[in-house]
XYZ file of C-alpha atoms in Angstrom:
349
model
C 102.301 25.678 120.560
C 104.344 26.841 117.610
C 105.476 29.931 115.737
C 106.426 29.972 112.090
C 107.894 32.797 109.993
C 107.056 32.779 106.279
C 108.728 35.254 103.900
C 106.328 36.831 101.401
C 109.071 37.847 98.965
C 107.844 41.441 99.180
C 110.163 44.334 100.061
C 108.620 47.671 101.103
C 110.807 50.688 101.900
C 113.771 48.331 102.097
C 112.105 46.080 104.677
C 110.994 42.500 104.097
C 107.364 41.623 104.688
C 107.069 38.464 106.793
C 104.036 36.399 107.730
C 104.040 34.983 111.274
C 101.778 32.041 112.142
C 100.875 31.307 115.755
C 99.328 27.874 116.359
C 98.054 26.128 119.489
C 97.557 22.422 120.174
C 93.866 22.599 119.152
C 94.800 23.668 115.647
C 93.662 27.241 116.193
C 95.999 29.528 114.338
C 96.514 33.194 113.607
C 98.466 34.596 110.671
C 99.910 38.087 111.045
C 101.888 40.200 108.590
C 104.557 42.510 109.987
C 103.221 45.079 107.503
C 100.586 47.034 109.426
C 100.496 44.158 111.949
C 97.657 42.834 109.779
C 95.728 39.879 111.195
C 95.273 37.978 107.949
C 93.752 34.781 109.382
C 92.132 33.718 112.640
C 91.129 30.086 112.183
C 89.139 28.244 114.857
C 87.028 25.085 115.107
C 83.290 25.790 115.070
C 80.517 23.758 116.713
C 80.186 21.608 113.580
C 83.823 20.519 113.825
C 84.870 22.662 110.852
C 87.936 24.878 110.822
C 86.640 28.369 110.110
C 88.410 31.658 109.410
C 86.585 34.432 111.280
C 88.346 37.516 109.842
C 88.035 39.159 106.446
C 91.085 39.656 104.253
C 92.899 38.334 101.195
C 94.540 35.093 100.132
C 97.846 36.791 99.265
C 99.751 39.719 100.719
C 100.014 41.614 97.417
C 96.242 42.072 97.379
C 96.518 44.373 100.407
C 98.494 46.744 98.160
C 96.058 46.679 95.223
C 95.064 50.240 94.195
C 91.417 49.184 93.847
C 91.415 48.031 97.474
C 93.239 51.140 98.713
C 90.835 53.475 96.893
C 88.053 52.589 99.336
C 90.397 51.478 102.069
C 88.769 49.642 105.024
C 91.953 48.967 107.081
C 91.439 45.183 106.954
C 92.898 43.641 110.105
C 95.466 46.385 110.661
C 96.627 48.461 113.582
C 95.349 52.033 113.618
C 97.676 54.811 114.811
C 98.959 57.178 115.956
C 95.357 58.071 116.655
C 92.269 55.916 116.166
C 89.020 57.285 114.799
C 88.647 61.028 114.204
C 90.378 64.151 115.477
C 88.066 67.103 114.848
C 89.441 69.446 112.171
C 92.752 67.567 112.407
C 93.910 69.927 115.144
C 94.980 69.675 118.754
C 97.068 71.590 121.293
C 99.571 70.335 123.865
C 100.669 73.038 126.275
C 101.535 76.090 124.190
C 102.048 74.142 120.961
C 99.319 73.594 118.341
C 99.441 70.888 115.685
C 97.654 70.658 112.337
C 97.326 67.158 110.870
C 96.283 66.061 107.412
C 92.504 66.208 106.967
C 91.830 62.859 105.299
C 88.151 62.472 106.298
C 86.455 65.652 105.199
C 87.839 68.312 107.528
C 88.862 65.739 110.159
C 91.832 63.405 110.609
C 90.966 59.704 110.486
C 93.017 56.765 111.827
C 96.344 58.568 112.050
C 96.336 60.463 108.776
C 97.261 59.742 105.181
C 99.872 57.054 105.905
C 99.397 55.636 109.376
C 100.879 52.711 111.265
C 98.764 50.380 109.112
C 100.978 51.136 106.085
C 104.357 50.534 107.743
C 106.620 47.481 107.968
C 107.196 46.650 111.635
C 110.337 45.014 113.025
C 110.063 41.514 114.485
C 111.835 41.931 117.827
C 110.921 38.738 119.701
C 109.276 35.381 119.061
C 108.388 32.765 121.651
C 107.066 29.220 121.774
C 105.891 27.248 124.770
C 102.810 27.552 126.941
C 101.836 30.432 124.654
C 103.095 31.297 121.211
C 103.785 34.977 120.656
C 105.449 37.561 118.458
C 106.407 41.124 119.367
C 106.472 43.704 116.586
C 107.928 47.191 116.870
C 107.633 50.437 114.942
C 109.366 53.770 115.534
C 107.320 56.725 114.383
C 109.639 59.698 113.926
C 108.985 63.203 115.196
C 106.746 64.984 112.700
C 105.407 61.882 111.003
C 101.891 62.792 109.847
C 102.633 66.045 111.778
C 102.451 64.360 115.193
C 105.119 65.473 117.694
C 107.734 63.222 119.265
C 109.690 60.130 118.364
C 107.304 57.363 119.409
C 108.355 53.718 119.798
C 105.476 51.220 119.806
C 105.641 47.514 120.704
C 102.702 45.260 119.920
C 102.721 41.652 121.119
C 100.334 39.034 119.749
C 99.957 35.992 122.003
C 97.826 32.921 121.276
C 96.815 30.774 124.247
C 95.534 27.219 124.601
C 92.139 28.732 125.492
C 91.801 30.253 122.019
C 92.553 33.744 123.262
C 94.418 36.150 121.016
C 95.977 38.697 123.378
C 97.129 42.053 122.008
C 99.475 43.898 124.377
C 100.592 47.409 123.428
C 103.374 49.550 124.892
C 104.659 52.914 123.702
C 107.180 55.545 124.770
C 107.889 59.028 123.447
C 110.611 61.665 123.826
C 108.101 64.530 123.498
C 104.518 64.917 124.629
C 102.274 63.522 121.916
C 98.741 62.324 121.214
C 98.234 58.565 120.993
C 95.179 56.332 120.744
C 95.802 52.882 119.285
C 93.360 50.177 118.220
C 93.147 47.199 115.893
C 90.743 47.056 112.983
C 89.877 43.413 112.322
C 86.635 42.691 110.480
C 84.899 39.657 111.982
C 82.193 37.382 110.634
C 81.307 34.327 112.726
C 79.008 32.691 110.150
C 80.580 29.732 108.348
C 79.616 31.103 104.932
C 79.945 34.799 105.719
C 77.222 37.156 104.523
C 75.215 39.835 106.307
C 75.890 39.981 110.059
C 72.460 41.294 111.057
C 71.558 37.975 112.734
C 74.707 37.870 114.860
C 73.693 38.418 118.480
C 75.534 41.303 120.075
C 76.010 42.471 123.645
C 78.028 45.527 124.723
C 78.517 46.298 128.379
C 77.851 50.023 128.123
C 75.084 52.227 129.478
C 76.143 55.225 127.369
C 77.353 55.983 123.878
C 79.085 59.071 122.474
C 77.277 61.658 120.398
C 78.760 62.252 116.947
C 78.371 65.064 114.437
C 77.480 64.557 110.772
C 81.077 63.512 110.001
C 81.126 60.885 112.786
C 83.340 63.064 114.967
C 82.701 62.803 118.718
C 81.287 65.967 120.301
C 81.928 65.207 123.989
C 78.339 64.416 124.962
C 77.386 61.045 126.504
C 73.920 59.701 125.680
C 72.199 56.898 127.649
C 71.528 53.835 125.500
C 68.300 52.983 127.305
C 65.314 53.273 124.996
C 67.476 53.754 121.890
C 68.590 51.470 119.028
C 72.060 51.582 120.622
C 70.999 49.575 123.656
C 73.061 46.367 123.599
C 73.107 45.905 127.370
C 71.167 42.697 126.732
C 72.098 40.397 123.874
C 70.090 40.964 120.692
C 70.468 40.432 116.960
C 72.481 43.284 115.467
C 69.706 43.966 112.959
C 66.906 44.143 115.531
C 66.821 47.919 115.931
C 69.214 49.237 113.330
C 68.574 51.639 110.502
C 69.187 49.347 107.524
C 70.691 52.239 105.551
C 73.226 53.111 108.249
C 73.954 50.122 110.484
C 76.139 50.985 113.467
C 79.243 53.172 113.594
C 79.232 54.239 117.220
C 81.485 54.490 120.263
C 80.224 52.956 123.518
C 81.535 54.028 126.938
C 82.119 50.817 128.843
C 80.720 50.223 132.319
C 83.994 49.518 134.057
C 86.725 50.820 136.304
C 89.157 52.743 134.130
C 92.210 50.626 133.318
C 90.821 47.287 134.532
C 90.775 44.342 132.129
C 87.096 43.449 131.730
C 84.540 42.102 129.273
C 83.491 44.758 126.752
C 81.604 42.866 124.065
C 80.158 39.444 123.310
C 79.021 38.297 119.862
C 77.268 34.984 119.078
C 76.504 33.320 115.744
C 74.065 30.477 116.326
C 74.657 28.299 113.236
C 78.432 28.084 113.689
C 78.078 28.108 117.473
C 80.947 30.568 117.711
C 81.226 33.211 120.407
C 83.660 36.132 120.242
C 84.257 37.795 123.613
C 86.348 40.957 123.705
C 88.115 41.963 126.914
C 89.999 45.235 127.226
C 91.692 47.683 129.567
C 90.426 50.515 127.346
C 87.495 52.766 128.337
C 85.467 52.529 125.120
C 84.606 50.107 122.324
C 83.561 51.236 118.869
C 81.052 49.044 117.022
C 81.233 49.303 113.232
C 79.011 47.119 111.054
C 80.875 47.873 107.843
C 78.389 50.091 106.012
C 81.109 51.280 103.655
C 82.578 47.850 102.960
C 82.847 47.079 99.267
C 85.837 44.861 98.459
C 86.131 42.600 95.422
C 87.952 39.267 95.372
C 88.540 38.693 99.061
C 89.478 35.280 100.422
C 88.425 32.513 98.052
C 87.404 35.133 95.482
C 84.490 36.252 97.659
C 83.221 39.819 97.387
C 82.738 41.587 100.711
C 79.716 43.875 100.804
C 78.067 46.305 103.241
C 77.244 44.731 106.605
C 79.365 41.699 105.765
C 81.379 42.041 108.984
C 81.570 43.778 112.328
C 84.452 45.490 114.115
C 84.927 45.937 117.850
C 87.580 48.646 118.136
C 88.806 49.065 121.724
C 90.439 52.415 122.404
C 90.284 55.680 124.321
C 87.479 58.110 123.544
C 87.815 59.434 119.970
C 88.754 63.115 119.735
C 89.660 63.038 123.442
C 92.716 65.138 122.658
C 90.255 68.030 122.169
C 87.825 67.173 124.998
C 89.372 67.717 128.459
C 86.540 65.869 130.230
C 87.559 62.598 128.574
C 90.428 60.377 129.785
C 93.665 61.861 128.500
C 95.264 60.629 125.282
C 98.464 62.626 125.841
C 101.604 60.554 126.417
C 104.492 62.320 128.142
C 108.186 61.352 127.970
C 108.263 59.933 131.496
C 105.170 57.785 130.986
C 104.512 54.384 129.418
C 101.461 53.844 127.222
C 99.924 50.418 127.810
C 96.839 48.663 126.548
C 95.624 45.064 126.544
C 92.801 43.680 124.428
C 91.832 40.018 124.226
C 89.794 38.334 121.489
C 88.542 35.068 123.009
C 86.763 32.501 120.846
C 84.547 29.837 122.418
C 81.481 27.735 121.604
C 77.939 28.683 122.538
C 76.978 25.809 124.848
């Protein structure tokens, strides 16, 4: 197991952007930038003995800053915060205090606002080698940033195991009650040559999904998946029941005990033989099949098009800050926010 730090030569807001590579004895490795905690590479051996990168991204760091990429910004491989997905009308209330956020998705707030945690340089606070290789990154979001209350300190640890598990462990503390809902936004494709993911087989351990309005904002209503195109309780090709013009962009309420680490999602690509299993302590998983993806000159000069990837975004219920029936997304000063999500890669045997 090894950890390597690689300077990019890029300085943003006075902070140096560093690439961190975690490698295990099998040759599996993950490359992470401390800018936005971007997972730039996740390279594993497929069933054909080939080393294969299963996440979308760019060959160089500078390409993540390209205005053409940011114009239709898909959050490639980055953390999302302070608040994942949408907050209806960009408003919420804590106690007697109301907060109005930037409305960057129609009338709603998306993924933390105009400049979220994905556009910040994080501090490297700890690195370890041994049975597991890991790096801990930290960011302090000041009171009022994107109009959220409280000084919030977030630690995110990436740990690579010998079992080809990438473990993401989050912790956060605040000095004032605030809304928080973190996730990571990697775009996966398990096919050796990429392309449309409609033939990937998908299973999600959820009997219900969340109703959304026309702007994809959660309303508070749970809908049973049985008898609908959103039924992934048994493994099926992603394209089996989808609307080809829409794909999937839906939040699934996991069948689990709240807070327990359990299997949320399993994706299989038969030609590569790769399986991606996602375990989480979070109550929901959001499946996004990248309808709006349109990125030129990705890795190897490849263009990434609609349905060229899938995301499994583990989090609390979107818009929960406005829906009291949902598990709370309010963090108080005496509490510790924690979350664990594991991306485990294996072979379909």
